[in-house]
XYZ file of C-alpha atoms in Angstrom:
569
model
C 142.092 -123.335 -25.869
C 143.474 -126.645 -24.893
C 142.805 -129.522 -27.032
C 139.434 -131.179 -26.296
C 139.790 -134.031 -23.860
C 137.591 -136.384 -25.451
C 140.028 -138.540 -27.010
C 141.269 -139.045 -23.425
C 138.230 -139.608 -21.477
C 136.993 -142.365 -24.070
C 140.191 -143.909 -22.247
C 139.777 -142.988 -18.550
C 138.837 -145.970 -16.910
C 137.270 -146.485 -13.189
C 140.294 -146.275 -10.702
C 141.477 -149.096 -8.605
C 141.170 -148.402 -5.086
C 142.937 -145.573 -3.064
C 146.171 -147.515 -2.501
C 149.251 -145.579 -3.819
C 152.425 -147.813 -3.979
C 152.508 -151.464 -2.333
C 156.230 -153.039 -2.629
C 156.046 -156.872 -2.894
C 158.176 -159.399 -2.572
C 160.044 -160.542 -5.701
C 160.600 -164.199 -6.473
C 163.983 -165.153 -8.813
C 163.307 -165.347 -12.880
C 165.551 -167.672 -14.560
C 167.493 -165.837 -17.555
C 168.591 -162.225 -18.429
C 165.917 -160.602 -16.501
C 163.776 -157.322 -17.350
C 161.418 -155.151 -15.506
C 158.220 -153.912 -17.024
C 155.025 -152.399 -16.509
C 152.057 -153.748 -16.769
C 148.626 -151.783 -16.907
C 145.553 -153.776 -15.076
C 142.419 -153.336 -17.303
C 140.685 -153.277 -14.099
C 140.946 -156.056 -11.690
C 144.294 -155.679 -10.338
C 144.357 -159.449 -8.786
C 143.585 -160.549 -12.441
C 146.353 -158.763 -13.509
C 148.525 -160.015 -11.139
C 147.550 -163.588 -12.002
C 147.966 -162.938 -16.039
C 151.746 -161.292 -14.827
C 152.499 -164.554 -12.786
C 151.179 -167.007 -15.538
C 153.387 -165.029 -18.033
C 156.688 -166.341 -16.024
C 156.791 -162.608 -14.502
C 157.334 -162.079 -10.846
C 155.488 -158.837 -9.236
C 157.737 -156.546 -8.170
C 155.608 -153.509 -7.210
C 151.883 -152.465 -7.517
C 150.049 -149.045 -7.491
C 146.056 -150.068 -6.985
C 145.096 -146.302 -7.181
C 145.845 -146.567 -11.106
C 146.229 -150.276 -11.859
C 150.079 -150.513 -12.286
C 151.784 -153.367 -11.538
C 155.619 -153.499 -11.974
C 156.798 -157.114 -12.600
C 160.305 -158.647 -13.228
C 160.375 -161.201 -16.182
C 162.994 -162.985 -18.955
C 162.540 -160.848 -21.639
C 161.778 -162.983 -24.202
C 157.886 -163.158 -25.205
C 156.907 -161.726 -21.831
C 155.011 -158.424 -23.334
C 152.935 -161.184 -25.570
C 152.171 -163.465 -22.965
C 150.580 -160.654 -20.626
C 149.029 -158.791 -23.279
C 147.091 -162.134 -23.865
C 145.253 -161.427 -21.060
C 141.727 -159.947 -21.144
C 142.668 -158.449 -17.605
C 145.535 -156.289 -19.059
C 145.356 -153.654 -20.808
C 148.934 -153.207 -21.942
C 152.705 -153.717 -20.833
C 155.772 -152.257 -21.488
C 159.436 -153.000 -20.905
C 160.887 -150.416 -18.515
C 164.061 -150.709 -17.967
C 166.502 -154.060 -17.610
C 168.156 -155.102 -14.088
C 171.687 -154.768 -13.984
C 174.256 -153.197 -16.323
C 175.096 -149.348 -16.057
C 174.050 -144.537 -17.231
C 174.660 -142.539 -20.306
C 174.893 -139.032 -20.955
C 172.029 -138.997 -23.682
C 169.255 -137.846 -21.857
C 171.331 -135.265 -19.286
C 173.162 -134.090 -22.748
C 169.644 -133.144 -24.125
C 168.552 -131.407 -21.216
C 171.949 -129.130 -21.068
C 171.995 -128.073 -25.048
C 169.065 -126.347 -24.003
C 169.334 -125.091 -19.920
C 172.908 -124.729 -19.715
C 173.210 -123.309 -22.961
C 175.109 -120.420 -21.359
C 177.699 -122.029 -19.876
C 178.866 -123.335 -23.602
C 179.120 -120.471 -24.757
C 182.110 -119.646 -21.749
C 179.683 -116.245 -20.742
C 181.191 -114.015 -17.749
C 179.099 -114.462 -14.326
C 178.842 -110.875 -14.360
C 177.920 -108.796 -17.376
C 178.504 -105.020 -15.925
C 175.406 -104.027 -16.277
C 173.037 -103.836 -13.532
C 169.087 -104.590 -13.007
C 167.132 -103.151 -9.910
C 166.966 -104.928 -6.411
C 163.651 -107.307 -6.341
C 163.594 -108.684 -3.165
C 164.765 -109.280 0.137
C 167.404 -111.503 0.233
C 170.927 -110.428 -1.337
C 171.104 -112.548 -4.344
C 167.749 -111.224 -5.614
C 168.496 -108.511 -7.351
C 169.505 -110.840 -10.302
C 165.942 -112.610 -10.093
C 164.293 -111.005 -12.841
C 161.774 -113.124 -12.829
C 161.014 -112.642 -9.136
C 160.117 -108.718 -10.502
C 158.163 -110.348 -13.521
C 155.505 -111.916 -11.745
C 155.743 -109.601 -8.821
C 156.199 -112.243 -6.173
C 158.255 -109.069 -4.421
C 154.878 -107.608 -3.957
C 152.899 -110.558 -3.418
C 155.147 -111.442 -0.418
C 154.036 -108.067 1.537
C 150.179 -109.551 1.495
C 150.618 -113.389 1.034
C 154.414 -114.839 1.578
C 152.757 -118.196 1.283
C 151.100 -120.596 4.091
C 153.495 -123.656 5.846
C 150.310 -125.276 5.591
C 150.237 -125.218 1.879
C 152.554 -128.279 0.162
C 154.342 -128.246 -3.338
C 155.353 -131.694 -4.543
C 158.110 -131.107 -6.491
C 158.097 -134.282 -8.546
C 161.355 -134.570 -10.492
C 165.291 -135.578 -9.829
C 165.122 -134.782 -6.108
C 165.830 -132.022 -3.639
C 169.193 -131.067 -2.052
C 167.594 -130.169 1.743
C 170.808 -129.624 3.206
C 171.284 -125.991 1.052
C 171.197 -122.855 3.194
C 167.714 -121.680 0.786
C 165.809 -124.879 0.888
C 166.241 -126.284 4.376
C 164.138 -123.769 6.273
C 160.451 -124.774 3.927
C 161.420 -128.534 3.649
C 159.521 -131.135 4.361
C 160.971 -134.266 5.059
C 158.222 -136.376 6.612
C 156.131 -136.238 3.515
C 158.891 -136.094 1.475
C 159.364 -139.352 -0.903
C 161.720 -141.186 -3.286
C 159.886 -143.623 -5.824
C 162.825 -144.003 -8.388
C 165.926 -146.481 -7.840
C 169.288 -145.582 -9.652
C 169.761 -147.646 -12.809
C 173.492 -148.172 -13.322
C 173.296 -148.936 -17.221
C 170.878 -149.641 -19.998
C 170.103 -152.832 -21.556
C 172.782 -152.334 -23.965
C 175.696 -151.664 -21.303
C 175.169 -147.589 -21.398
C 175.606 -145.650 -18.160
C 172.310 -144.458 -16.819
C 172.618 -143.086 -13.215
C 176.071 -144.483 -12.821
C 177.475 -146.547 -9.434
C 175.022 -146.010 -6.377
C 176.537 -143.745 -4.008
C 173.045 -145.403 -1.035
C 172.743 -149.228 -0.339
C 169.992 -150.616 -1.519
C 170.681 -148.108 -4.860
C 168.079 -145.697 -3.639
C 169.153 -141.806 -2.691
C 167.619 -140.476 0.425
C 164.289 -138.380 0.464
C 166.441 -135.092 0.610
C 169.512 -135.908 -1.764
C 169.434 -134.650 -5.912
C 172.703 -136.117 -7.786
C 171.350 -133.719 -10.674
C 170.674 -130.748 -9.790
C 167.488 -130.188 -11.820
C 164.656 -130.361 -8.782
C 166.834 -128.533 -7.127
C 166.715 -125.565 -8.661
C 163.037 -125.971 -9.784
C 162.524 -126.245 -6.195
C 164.615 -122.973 -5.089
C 162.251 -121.004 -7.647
C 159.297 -122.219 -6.084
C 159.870 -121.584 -2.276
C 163.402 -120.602 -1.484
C 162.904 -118.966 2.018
C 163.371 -115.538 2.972
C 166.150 -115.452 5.296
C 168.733 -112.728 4.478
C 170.898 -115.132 2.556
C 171.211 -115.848 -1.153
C 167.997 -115.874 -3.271
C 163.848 -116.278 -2.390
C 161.503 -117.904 -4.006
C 158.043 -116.817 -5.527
C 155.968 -118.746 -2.727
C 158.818 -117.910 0.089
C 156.599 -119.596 2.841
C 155.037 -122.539 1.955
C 156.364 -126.027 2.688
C 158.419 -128.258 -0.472
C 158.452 -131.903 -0.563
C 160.254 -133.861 -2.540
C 158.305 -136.551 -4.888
C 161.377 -137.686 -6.136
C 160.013 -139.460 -9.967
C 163.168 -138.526 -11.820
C 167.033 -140.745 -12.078
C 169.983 -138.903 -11.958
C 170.388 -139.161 -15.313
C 167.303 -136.936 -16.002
C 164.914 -139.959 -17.192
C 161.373 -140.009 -16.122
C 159.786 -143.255 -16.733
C 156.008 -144.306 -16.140
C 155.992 -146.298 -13.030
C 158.052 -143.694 -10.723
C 155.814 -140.872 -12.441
C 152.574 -142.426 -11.561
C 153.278 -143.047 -8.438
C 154.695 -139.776 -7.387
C 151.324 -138.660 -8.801
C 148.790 -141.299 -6.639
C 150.971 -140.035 -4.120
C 150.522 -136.628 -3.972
C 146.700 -137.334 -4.184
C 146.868 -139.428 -0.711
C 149.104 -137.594 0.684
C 147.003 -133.897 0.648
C 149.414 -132.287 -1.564
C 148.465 -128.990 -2.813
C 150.234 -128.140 -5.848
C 152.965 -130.132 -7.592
C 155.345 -129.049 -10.178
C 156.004 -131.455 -13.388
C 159.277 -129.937 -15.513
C 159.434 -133.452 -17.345
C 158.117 -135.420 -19.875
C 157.564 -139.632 -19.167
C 160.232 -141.314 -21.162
C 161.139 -143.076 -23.077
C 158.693 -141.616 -25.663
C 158.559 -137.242 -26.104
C 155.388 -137.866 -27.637
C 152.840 -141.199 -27.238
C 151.386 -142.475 -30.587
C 148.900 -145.203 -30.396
C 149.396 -146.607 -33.455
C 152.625 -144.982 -35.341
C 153.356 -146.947 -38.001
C 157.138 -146.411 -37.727
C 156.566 -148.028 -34.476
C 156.740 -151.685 -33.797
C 153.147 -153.512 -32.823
C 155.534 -153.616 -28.918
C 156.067 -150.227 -28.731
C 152.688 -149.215 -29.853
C 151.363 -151.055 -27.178
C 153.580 -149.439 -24.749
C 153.100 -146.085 -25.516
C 149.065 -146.755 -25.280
C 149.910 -147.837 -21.888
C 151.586 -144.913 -21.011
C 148.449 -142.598 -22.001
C 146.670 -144.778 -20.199
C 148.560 -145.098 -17.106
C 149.305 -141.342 -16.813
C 145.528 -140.310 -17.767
C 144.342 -142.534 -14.371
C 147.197 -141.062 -12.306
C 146.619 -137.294 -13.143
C 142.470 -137.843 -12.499
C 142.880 -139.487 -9.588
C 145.356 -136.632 -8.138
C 142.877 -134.054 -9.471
C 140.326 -135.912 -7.644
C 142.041 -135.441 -4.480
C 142.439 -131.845 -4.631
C 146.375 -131.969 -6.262
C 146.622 -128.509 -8.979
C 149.055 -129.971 -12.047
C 151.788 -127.213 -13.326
C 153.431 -128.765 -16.334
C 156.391 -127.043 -18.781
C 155.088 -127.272 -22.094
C 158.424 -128.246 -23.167
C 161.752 -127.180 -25.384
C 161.418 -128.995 -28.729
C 160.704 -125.192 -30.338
C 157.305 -126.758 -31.588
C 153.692 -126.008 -31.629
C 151.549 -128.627 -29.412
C 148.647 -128.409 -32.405
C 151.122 -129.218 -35.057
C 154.352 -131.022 -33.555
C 157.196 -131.359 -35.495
C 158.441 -134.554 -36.481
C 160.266 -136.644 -33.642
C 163.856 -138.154 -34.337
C 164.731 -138.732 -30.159
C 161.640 -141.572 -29.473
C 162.470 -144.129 -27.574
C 165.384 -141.941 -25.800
C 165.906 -145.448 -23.620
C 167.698 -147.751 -24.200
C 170.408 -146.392 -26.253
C 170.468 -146.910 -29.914
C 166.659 -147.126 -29.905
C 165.818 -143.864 -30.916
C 164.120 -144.325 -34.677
C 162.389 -140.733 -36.780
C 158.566 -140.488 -36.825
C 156.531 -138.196 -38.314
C 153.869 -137.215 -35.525
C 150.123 -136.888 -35.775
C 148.737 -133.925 -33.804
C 145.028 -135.925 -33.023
C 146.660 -139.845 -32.010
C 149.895 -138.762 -30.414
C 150.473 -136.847 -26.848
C 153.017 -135.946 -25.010
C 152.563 -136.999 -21.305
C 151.932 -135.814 -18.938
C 151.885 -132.070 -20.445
C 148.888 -133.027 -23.171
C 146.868 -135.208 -19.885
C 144.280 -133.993 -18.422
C 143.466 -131.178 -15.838
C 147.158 -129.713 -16.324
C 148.187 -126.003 -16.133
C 150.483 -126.187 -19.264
C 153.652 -123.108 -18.841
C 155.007 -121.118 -21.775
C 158.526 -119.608 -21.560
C 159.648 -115.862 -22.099
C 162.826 -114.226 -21.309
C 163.770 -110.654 -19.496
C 162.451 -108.823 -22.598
C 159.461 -110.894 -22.418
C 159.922 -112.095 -26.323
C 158.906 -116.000 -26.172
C 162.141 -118.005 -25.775
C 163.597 -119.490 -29.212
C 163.409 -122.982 -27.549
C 159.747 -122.665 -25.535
C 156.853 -125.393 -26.833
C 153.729 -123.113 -27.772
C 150.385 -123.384 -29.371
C 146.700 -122.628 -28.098
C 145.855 -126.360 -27.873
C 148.036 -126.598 -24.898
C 148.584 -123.354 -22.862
C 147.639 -121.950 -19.983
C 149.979 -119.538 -18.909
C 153.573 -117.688 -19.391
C 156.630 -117.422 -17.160
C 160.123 -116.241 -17.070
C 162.434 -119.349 -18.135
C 165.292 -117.297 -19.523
C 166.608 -116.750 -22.604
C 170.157 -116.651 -23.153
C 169.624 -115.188 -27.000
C 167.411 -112.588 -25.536
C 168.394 -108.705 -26.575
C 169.700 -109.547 -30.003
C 171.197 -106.322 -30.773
C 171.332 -105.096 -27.049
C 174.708 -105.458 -24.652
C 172.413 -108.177 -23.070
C 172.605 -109.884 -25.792
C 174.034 -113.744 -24.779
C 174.454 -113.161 -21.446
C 174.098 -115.992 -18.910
C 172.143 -113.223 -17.153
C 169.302 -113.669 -19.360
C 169.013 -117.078 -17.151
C 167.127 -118.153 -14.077
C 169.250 -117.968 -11.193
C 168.612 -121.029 -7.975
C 169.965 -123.065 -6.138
C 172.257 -125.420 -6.948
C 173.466 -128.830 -4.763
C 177.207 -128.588 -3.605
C 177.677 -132.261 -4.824
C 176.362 -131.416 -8.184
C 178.637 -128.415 -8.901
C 181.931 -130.438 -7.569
C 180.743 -133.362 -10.344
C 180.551 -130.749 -12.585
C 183.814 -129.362 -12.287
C 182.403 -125.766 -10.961
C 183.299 -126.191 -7.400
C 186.348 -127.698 -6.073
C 186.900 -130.122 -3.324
C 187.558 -127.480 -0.865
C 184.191 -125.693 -1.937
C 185.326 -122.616 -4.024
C 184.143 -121.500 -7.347
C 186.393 -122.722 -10.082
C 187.635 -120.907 -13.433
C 184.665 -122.793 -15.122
C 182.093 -121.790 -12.333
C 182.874 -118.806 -13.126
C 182.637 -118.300 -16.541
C 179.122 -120.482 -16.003
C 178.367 -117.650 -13.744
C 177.983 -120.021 -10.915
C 177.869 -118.233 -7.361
C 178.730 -118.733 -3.846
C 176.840 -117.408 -0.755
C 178.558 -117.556 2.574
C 176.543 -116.261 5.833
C 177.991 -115.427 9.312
C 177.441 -118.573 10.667
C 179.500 -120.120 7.889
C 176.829 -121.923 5.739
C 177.664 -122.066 2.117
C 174.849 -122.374 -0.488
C 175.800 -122.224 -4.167
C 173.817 -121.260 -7.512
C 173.319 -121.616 -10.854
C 171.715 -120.204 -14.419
C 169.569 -122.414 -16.876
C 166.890 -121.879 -18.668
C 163.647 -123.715 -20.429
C 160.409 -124.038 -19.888
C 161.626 -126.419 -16.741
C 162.070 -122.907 -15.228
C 159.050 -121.141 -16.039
C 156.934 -123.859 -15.179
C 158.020 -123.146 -11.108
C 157.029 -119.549 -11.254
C 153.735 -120.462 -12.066
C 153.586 -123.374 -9.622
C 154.927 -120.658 -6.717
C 152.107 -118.213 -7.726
C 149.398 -121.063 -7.750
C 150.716 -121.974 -4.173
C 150.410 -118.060 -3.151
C 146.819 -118.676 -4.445
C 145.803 -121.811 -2.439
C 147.637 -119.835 0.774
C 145.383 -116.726 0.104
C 142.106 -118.687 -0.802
C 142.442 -121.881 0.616
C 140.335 -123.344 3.362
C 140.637 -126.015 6.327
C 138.605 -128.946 5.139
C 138.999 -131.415 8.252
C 142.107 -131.606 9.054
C 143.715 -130.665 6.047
C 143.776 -127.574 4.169
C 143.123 -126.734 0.497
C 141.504 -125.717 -2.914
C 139.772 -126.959 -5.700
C 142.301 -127.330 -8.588
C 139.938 -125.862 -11.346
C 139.614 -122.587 -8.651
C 143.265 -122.087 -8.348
C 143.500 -122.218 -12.499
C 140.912 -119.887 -12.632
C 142.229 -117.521 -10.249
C 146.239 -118.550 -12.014
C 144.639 -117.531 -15.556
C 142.465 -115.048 -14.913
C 145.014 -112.918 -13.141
C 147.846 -113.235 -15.527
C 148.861 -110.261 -17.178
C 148.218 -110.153 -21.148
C 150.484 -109.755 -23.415
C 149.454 -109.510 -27.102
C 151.559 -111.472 -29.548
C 154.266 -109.872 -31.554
C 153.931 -107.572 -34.792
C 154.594 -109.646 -37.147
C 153.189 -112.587 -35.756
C 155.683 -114.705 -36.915
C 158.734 -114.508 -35.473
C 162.075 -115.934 -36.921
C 165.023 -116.733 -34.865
C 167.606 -116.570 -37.757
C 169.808 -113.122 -36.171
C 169.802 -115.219 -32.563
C 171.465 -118.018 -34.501
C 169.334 -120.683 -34.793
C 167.557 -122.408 -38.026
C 164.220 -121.634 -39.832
C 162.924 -125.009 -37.531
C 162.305 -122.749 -35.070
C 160.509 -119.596 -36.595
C 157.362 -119.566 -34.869
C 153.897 -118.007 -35.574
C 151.572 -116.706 -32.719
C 147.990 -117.399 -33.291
C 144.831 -116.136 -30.809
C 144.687 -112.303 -29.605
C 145.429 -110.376 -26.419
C 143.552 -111.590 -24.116
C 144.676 -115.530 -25.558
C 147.281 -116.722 -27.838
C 149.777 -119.565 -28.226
C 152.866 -117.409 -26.546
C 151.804 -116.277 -23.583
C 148.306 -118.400 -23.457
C 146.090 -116.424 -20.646
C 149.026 -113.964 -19.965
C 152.229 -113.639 -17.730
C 151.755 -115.192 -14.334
C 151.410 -112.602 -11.886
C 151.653 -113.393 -7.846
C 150.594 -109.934 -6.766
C 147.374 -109.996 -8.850
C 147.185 -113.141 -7.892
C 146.871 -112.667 -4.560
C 144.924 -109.328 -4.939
C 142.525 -109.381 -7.335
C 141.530 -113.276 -7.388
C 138.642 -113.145 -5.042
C 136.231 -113.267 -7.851
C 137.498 -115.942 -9.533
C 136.884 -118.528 -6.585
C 133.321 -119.818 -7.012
């Protein structure tokens, strides 16, 4: 079971109002200048008031959960706020001006492009069976593993039905996205950040005026690919997606850089609520922090205060989306560690550079948000064999479900064995491959595409889409989110003028539909023949029907959408 969510409720406040995100004017602040956050208690106009008597200016404010972004000097500003019996907390976010590093993007790829480093062929001679209908499928494993292939000949998925896909953005102009995209409800809350505080490149030079990418642009690549899993179309060109039919929008909450920090997050979250999304997928955690103590004592009396605010923040944000009807798929995460008894943390704060300091963590004061929030659907990750991934989170406090997120080290002993293959093929943005040096300037595959396995998918009318392997539980989590859209198509119903489902009836329908798998024999499971250190043996507690692998079972559309009657109430 999940942990209980006492500890949070104690914390759950009233909400604010219904308001999502209100921009405001910003006044000038004399000296090197800062943006923070800055959580109302709960009178936002107080808060306002305590920011502006603290020398800050308001630069943004999200009444639905209290947030109030403010510019300031840095200097003294987080104790002068904090003051305030109208605030709950503040936080430094980020500082105005410098420029991106390769920190957070280089933790990200040790883990989902850990095939590429290892210079694996694109094509491994050996051959799985055809899954689907478009041409590329046949190397979708996990499109057979949760039997979306099926699924699609009784429920393809309703246009009516919308994933939020809140992470690094979506690339709408590829050949597999375009045709499900939503545009008009389609959002970007996160402007690049050229460098850190202490001259590091974040996002790098903005390629927009203004510094802000367009609602249908990803410089990363990451939402992308989340986002072809979830709904690529079916249209007799490269790959499908588990919920083929149903409408993506992008709830951009994610820099190009792969950060996720708590004022884009929230509001890509208030959003949702207001804006009648369905489902929304989360592959992230909320930086800087992997996990939230209240009161670590390696942790300065600042950034205790900060990380209380970001429990805080997030705890109002994913209640009030509940509220309004928004089901929360979360990855559990790739730190190899069980939720109920984390290993220690040596990567907290991750922003700015140089910060980072080594904590040991305690299981019942520190959370990782938004996965350990409440009302989330937290996502295990298994590879083609359906062994739990060396690198997957795990742990019965935390799990819901299982998906394929590939696992490059999967078939130890097997000619599959290492093979990029072993990944989750999507899509992958044109301008992201070029950066990357897989795709030249005139758009072909280069030496080092290939050897990533990188592919290229050319129709008759001479659109070009391109694609890519990675793993982690980024990858399983959009399996599960594309099955609990298949659900809310199937079972959904017109309320007004909008159409929907209870979130707590699509996770009963998600979990009690997934297909059980039993954990290993033993039950603990090293990783030492795949290469990796004893910090990653794992044991798997709980029985078939439950356990800390595969939580409820594999996530499984066609069940899903044939057997889940029963579990609507």
């Amino acid at each position: 079971m999940k942990r209980p969510r006492l500890l949070l409720a104690v914390l759950a406040l009233p909400l604010l109002g219904a308001t999502a995100f209100v921009p405001v004017a910003s006044a000038g602040v004399s000296g090197p200048v800062t943006e923070f956050t800055v959580l109302a208690r709960s009178d936002v106009g107080a808060a306002v008031a305590a920011v502006e008597a603290a020398g800050g200016t308001v630069v943004a404010r999200n009444d639905a959960v209290g947030l109030i972004t403010a510019s300031a000097s840095a200097s003294g500003f987080v104790a002068r706020v904090s003051s305030s019996s109208a605030v709950f907390g503040a936080a430094r976010s980020k500082a105005i001006g410098s420029a991106p590093r390769d920190g957070k993007k280089a933790e990200h790829d040790a883990v989902e492009k850990e095939g590429r480093a290892s210079g694996s062929s694109g094509s491994s001679g050996a051959k799985r069976g055809a899954s689907g209908t478009d041409p590329l499928d046949d190397q979708l494993w996990g499109l057979k593993s949760t039997r979306s292939d099926l699924a699609r000949t009784k429920q393809p998925g309703d246009k009516r039905v919308k994933v939020g896909i809140i992470d690094t953005g979506v690339d709408a102009s590829h050949p597999d996205i375009a045709p499900n995209f939503d545009r008009a409800d389609s959002r970007n809350f996160t402007p690049d950040i050229v460098a850190d505080v202490n001259g590091a490149v974040v996002d790098g030079p903005c390629e927009y005026r203004g510094c802000v990418d367009p609602v249908d642009h990803d410089d990363n690549g990451h939402g992308t690919h989340v986002a072809g899993t979830i709904g690529a179309a079916v249209n007799g060109f490269g790959v499908s997606g588990v919920a083929p039919g149903v409408s993506l929008v992008n709830i951009r909450a994610g820099q190009d850089s792969g950060f996720f920090f708590l004022q884009p997050t929230v509001d890509a979250l208030t959003y949702a609520g207001d804006a009648g999304i369905d489902v929304v997928n989360m592959s992230f955690y909320t930086d800087p922090w992997l996990y939230n103590c209240r009161a670590n004592p390696a942790d300065s009396a600042e950034e205790q205060a900060e990380q209380r605010t970001v429990i805080e923040a997030t705890t109002r944000a994913l209640n009030y989306a509940h509220r309004k009807g928004v089901s929360m798929v979360v990855a559990l995460g790739n730190e190899h560690t069980d939720l109920g008894a984390p290993l220690p943390d040596a990567t907290s704060p991750d922003y700015p550079s140089t910060a980072a300091h080594p904590r040991q963590i305690d299981n019942a004061s520190c959370l990782s948000m938004p996965t350990e929030g409440p009302h989330t659907i937290g996502v295990a990750a298994f590879g083609p064999s359906q062994a739990k991934a060396d690198y997957s989170n795990y742990g019965t406090e935390q799990i819901s479900v299982s998906a394929p997120g590939g696992y490059y080290r999967d078939g130890f002993g097997t000619p599959w064995f290492q093979k990029v293959e072993n990944e989750i093929l999507s899509a992958y943005p044109r301008n992201v491959a070029v950066a990357e040096g897989n795709v030249d300037a005139a758009g072909n595959v280069t030496p080092a595409g290939v050897a990533a396995g990188v592919q290229k998918a050319v129709a008759r009318d001479g659109r070009v889409g391109y694609y890519q392997w990675l793993q982690g539980t980024s990858m399983a989590t959009p399996h599960a989110t594309g099955v609990a859209a298949l659900i809310v198509s199937e079972y959904g119903k017109k309320s007004g003028s909008g159409f929907g489902m209870d979130p707590d009836a699509v996770q009963r329908v998600l979990e009690g539909t997934a297909s059980p798998i039993a954990c290993p024999v033993p039950r603990t499971v090293d990783y030492l023949d795949e290469g990796r250190d004893e910090s990653f043996t794992a044991t798997c507690n709980g029985n078939a029907a439950f356990n800390g692998f595969y939580g409820h079972g594999a996530v499984d559309a066609y069940a899903a959408v044939t057997r889940g009657a029963k579990y609507v109430k």
